[in-house]
mmCIF file of C-alpha atoms in Angstrom:
data_model
loop_
_atom_site.group_PDB
_atom_site.id
_atom_site.type_symbol
_atom_site.label_atom_id
_atom_site.label_comp_id
_atom_site.label_asym_id
_atom_site.label_seq_id
_atom_site.Cartn_x
_atom_site.Cartn_y
_atom_site.Cartn_z
ATOM 1 C CA MET A 1 5.895 -11.395 12.184
ATOM 2 C CA PHE A 2 3.838 -11.726 9.011
ATOM 3 C CA SER A 3 0.913 -14.034 8.857
ATOM 4 C CA SER A 4 2.144 -16.383 6.174
ATOM 5 C CA LYS A 5 -1.417 -17.739 6.023
ATOM 6 C CA ARG A 6 -2.725 -14.270 5.117
ATOM 7 C CA LYS A 7 0.051 -13.798 2.552
ATOM 8 C CA ILE A 8 -0.537 -17.196 0.909
ATOM 9 C CA GLU A 9 -4.300 -16.626 0.919
ATOM 10 C CA PHE A 10 -3.810 -13.304 -0.871
ATOM 11 C CA ILE A 11 -1.473 -14.779 -3.482
ATOM 12 C CA GLU A 12 -3.855 -17.689 -4.121
ATOM 13 C CA LYS A 13 -6.780 -15.292 -4.608
ATOM 14 C CA LEU A 14 -4.771 -13.224 -7.081
ATOM 15 C CA LYS A 15 -3.829 -16.313 -9.091
ATOM 16 C CA LYS A 16 -7.278 -17.925 -8.950
ATOM 17 C CA LYS A 17 -9.010 -14.767 -10.181
ATOM 18 C CA GLY A 18 -6.336 -13.986 -12.777
ATOM 19 C CA LEU A 19 -5.621 -10.586 -11.224
ATOM 20 C CA LYS A 20 -2.609 -8.397 -11.813
ATOM 21 C CA LEU A 21 -1.302 -6.533 -8.785
ATOM 22 C CA TYR A 22 -0.002 -2.959 -8.678
ATOM 23 C CA VAL A 23 1.629 -1.567 -5.551
ATOM 24 C CA ALA A 24 2.617 1.928 -4.410
ATOM 25 C CA GLU A 25 4.589 1.751 -1.185
ATOM 26 C CA SER A 26 5.777 4.672 0.892
ATOM 27 C CA ILE A 27 6.200 3.878 4.601
ATOM 28 C CA THR A 28 7.098 0.230 3.902
ATOM 29 C CA GLY A 29 9.874 1.017 1.420
ATOM 30 C CA GLY A 30 9.168 -2.062 -0.714
ATOM 31 C CA LYS A 31 8.816 -4.574 2.132
ATOM 32 C CA PHE A 32 5.310 -5.633 1.026
ATOM 33 C CA THR A 33 6.475 -6.413 -2.509
ATOM 34 C CA SER A 34 9.557 -8.134 -1.151
ATOM 35 C CA GLU A 35 7.304 -10.460 0.835
ATOM 36 C CA LEU A 36 5.390 -11.313 -2.350
ATOM 37 C CA VAL A 37 8.416 -12.119 -4.480
ATOM 38 C CA GLU A 38 9.834 -14.476 -1.863
ATOM 39 C CA ILE A 39 7.295 -16.987 -3.170
ATOM 40 C CA LYS A 40 8.052 -18.551 -6.548
ATOM 41 C CA GLY A 41 5.725 -17.499 -9.368
ATOM 42 C CA ALA A 42 5.213 -13.863 -8.384
ATOM 43 C CA SER A 43 5.414 -12.790 -12.031
ATOM 44 C CA LYS A 44 2.089 -14.521 -12.636
ATOM 45 C CA TYR A 45 0.249 -11.907 -10.561
ATOM 46 C CA LEU A 46 2.610 -9.011 -9.771
ATOM 47 C CA ASP A 47 2.859 -6.588 -12.681
ATOM 48 C CA TYR A 48 4.770 -3.752 -11.011
ATOM 49 C CA SER A 49 5.458 -1.999 -7.757
ATOM 50 C CA ILE A 50 7.077 1.321 -6.962
ATOM 51 C CA VAL A 51 8.405 2.849 -3.792
ATOM 52 C CA THR A 52 7.228 6.443 -3.661
ATOM 53 C CA TYR A 53 8.976 7.373 -0.469
ATOM 54 C CA SER A 54 9.434 11.095 -1.071
ATOM 55 C CA ASN A 55 6.675 13.586 -1.785
ATOM 56 C CA LYS A 56 8.390 14.422 -5.076
ATOM 57 C CA SER A 57 8.196 10.797 -6.215
ATOM 58 C CA LYS A 58 4.477 10.808 -5.424
ATOM 59 C CA TYR A 59 4.127 13.951 -7.543
ATOM 60 C CA ASP A 60 6.236 12.622 -10.424
ATOM 61 C CA PHE A 61 4.951 9.050 -10.656
ATOM 62 C CA LEU A 62 1.408 9.354 -9.345
ATOM 63 C CA GLY A 63 0.513 12.972 -10.105
ATOM 64 C CA ILE A 64 -0.959 13.660 -6.669
ATOM 65 C CA GLU A 65 0.803 16.888 -5.730
ATOM 66 C CA LYS A 66 -2.459 18.822 -5.207
ATOM 67 C CA VAL A 67 -3.888 16.073 -3.000
ATOM 68 C CA ILE A 68 -0.761 16.044 -0.826
ATOM 69 C CA LYS A 69 -0.697 19.824 -0.511
ATOM 70 C CA LYS A 70 -4.374 19.895 0.455
ATOM 71 C CA HIS A 71 -4.561 16.891 2.833
ATOM 72 C CA GLY A 72 -0.982 16.142 3.908
ATOM 73 C CA VAL A 73 1.100 13.196 2.769
ATOM 74 C CA VAL A 74 -0.236 10.874 5.473
ATOM 75 C CA SER A 75 -3.960 10.978 4.856
ATOM 76 C CA TYR A 76 -6.945 8.973 3.699
ATOM 77 C CA GLU A 77 -7.016 10.956 0.458
ATOM 78 C CA VAL A 78 -3.361 10.365 -0.390
ATOM 79 C CA ALA A 79 -3.586 6.614 0.248
ATOM 80 C CA ALA A 80 -6.743 6.388 -1.881
ATOM 81 C CA ASN A 81 -5.157 8.343 -4.720
ATOM 82 C CA MET A 82 -1.976 6.284 -4.575
ATOM 83 C CA ALA A 83 -4.039 3.099 -4.939
ATOM 84 C CA LYS A 84 -6.109 4.539 -7.787
ATOM 85 C CA LYS A 85 -3.192 6.057 -9.698
ATOM 86 C CA ILE A 86 -0.593 3.279 -9.453
ATOM 87 C CA SER A 87 -2.192 1.158 -12.173
ATOM 88 C CA TYR A 88 -3.037 3.959 -14.615
ATOM 89 C CA LYS A 89 -0.369 2.815 -17.122
ATOM 90 C CA SER A 90 -1.685 -0.739 -17.168
ATOM 91 C CA ARG A 91 -3.881 -1.975 -19.994
ATOM 92 C CA PHE A 92 -4.776 -5.063 -18.002
ATOM 93 C CA LYS A 93 -8.485 -4.984 -17.104
ATOM 94 C CA ASN A 94 -8.566 -7.376 -14.139
ATOM 95 C CA LYS A 95 -6.375 -5.626 -11.585
ATOM 96 C CA VAL A 96 -6.021 -4.830 -7.924
ATOM 97 C CA SER A 97 -3.943 -2.027 -6.424
ATOM 98 C CA ILE A 98 -2.591 -1.553 -2.920
ATOM 99 C CA ALA A 99 -0.906 1.504 -1.435
ATOM 100 C CA CYS A 100 0.352 2.738 1.909
ATOM 101 C CA THR A 101 1.509 5.957 3.497
ATOM 102 C CA GLY A 102 2.362 6.739 7.098
ATOM 103 C CA PHE A 103 4.828 7.820 9.748
ATOM 104 C CA ALA A 104 7.056 5.027 11.048
ATOM 105 C CA SER A 105 9.065 7.458 13.158
ATOM 106 C CA LYS A 106 8.277 10.741 14.827
ATOM 107 C CA PRO A 107 7.818 13.241 11.974
ATOM 108 C CA SER A 108 9.028 16.791 11.991
ATOM 109 C CA SER A 109 6.423 19.506 12.498
ATOM 110 C CA PRO A 110 3.607 20.158 11.805
ATOM 111 C CA GLU A 111 2.635 16.482 12.305
ATOM 112 C CA LYS A 112 4.436 16.142 15.649
ATOM 113 C CA ASN A 113 2.190 13.569 17.325
ATOM 114 C CA GLN A 114 1.640 11.324 14.320
ATOM 115 C CA GLN A 115 4.199 8.542 14.880
ATOM 116 C CA GLY A 116 2.552 5.216 14.052
ATOM 117 C CA VAL A 117 -0.265 6.734 11.969
ATOM 118 C CA VAL A 118 -0.711 4.743 8.766
ATOM 119 C CA PHE A 119 -3.195 4.620 5.900
ATOM 120 C CA VAL A 120 -3.557 1.544 3.699
ATOM 121 C CA ALA A 121 -5.700 1.575 0.572
ATOM 122 C CA ALA A 122 -6.799 -1.307 -1.642
ATOM 123 C CA SER A 123 -8.596 -0.840 -4.951
ATOM 124 C CA TYR A 124 -10.359 -3.445 -7.097
ATOM 125 C CA GLY A 125 -12.695 -2.522 -9.913
ATOM 126 C CA LYS A 126 -14.837 0.351 -8.683
ATOM 127 C CA LYS A 127 -14.281 -0.575 -5.022
ATOM 128 C CA ILE A 128 -11.751 1.137 -2.822
ATOM 129 C CA ASN A 129 -11.135 0.518 0.872
ATOM 130 C CA VAL A 130 -8.958 2.790 2.959
ATOM 131 C CA VAL A 131 -8.142 2.110 6.581
ATOM 132 C CA LYS A 132 -6.392 4.237 9.146
ATOM 133 C CA LYS A 133 -4.273 2.422 11.684
ATOM 134 C CA ILE A 134 -2.533 3.882 14.704
ATOM 135 C CA PHE A 135 0.313 1.772 16.005
ATOM 136 C CA LEU A 136 1.076 3.418 19.333
ATOM 137 C CA LYS A 137 4.341 2.995 21.183
ATOM 138 C CA LYS A 138 5.885 0.808 18.486
ATOM 139 C CA LYS A 139 9.403 0.933 17.165
ATOM 140 C CA ARG A 140 9.945 1.988 13.568
ATOM 141 C CA ILE A 141 10.448 -1.547 12.246
ATOM 142 C CA GLU A 142 7.329 -2.730 14.085
ATOM 143 C CA VAL A 143 5.216 0.010 12.471
ATOM 144 C CA ILE A 144 6.552 -0.984 9.049
ATOM 145 C CA SER A 145 5.896 -4.697 9.659
ATOM 146 C CA LEU A 146 2.394 -4.043 10.984
ATOM 147 C CA THR A 147 1.686 -1.926 7.910
ATOM 148 C CA VAL A 148 2.752 -4.766 5.610
ATOM 149 C CA GLU A 149 0.485 -7.120 7.536
ATOM 150 C CA GLU A 150 -2.384 -4.656 7.113
ATOM 151 C CA MET A 151 -1.700 -4.480 3.374
ATOM 152 C CA PHE A 152 -2.164 -8.255 3.106
ATOM 153 C CA LYS A 153 -5.328 -8.024 5.181
ATOM 154 C CA GLN A 154 -6.818 -5.277 3.013
ATOM 155 C CA GLY A 155 -5.801 -7.086 -0.161
ATOM 156 C CA ASN A 156 -7.674 -10.157 1.015
ATOM 157 C CA LEU A 157 -10.728 -8.112 1.960
ATOM 158 C CA ILE A 158 -11.020 -6.254 -1.344
ATOM 159 C CA ILE A 159 -10.910 -9.292 -3.625
#
């Protein structure tokens, strides 16, 4: 389902520009990073990735509890903060960060009609892009796969 062309293009850009990649995945559960490490040489560009699936993990690792409480876990603001905060421990100057949050399945209230709503954020230097996608009438695995595809797309666009 993934555009291997888009994935290879992203990896080549990272390597060519000497970028280190930082990833915070929620909805995808590590699938984006898994796609990256399938290709030999991932350690040249991938510094670290974490799966912050629960709200508590987002609080503990990214320090965005107030943002989540104010805007909800699936929001533009949370995705943007995840992308900004994931690389805060890095001393590497030339870096790009990608993050995602969303609902792959029908959530419990109060977000009842939010199945398929996803936010993907990519950050590079002072630039940050956040996109909202709505994958209507898709199965859970399709929403996750489409989110991974969108992460590659946004990674390519930001660098």
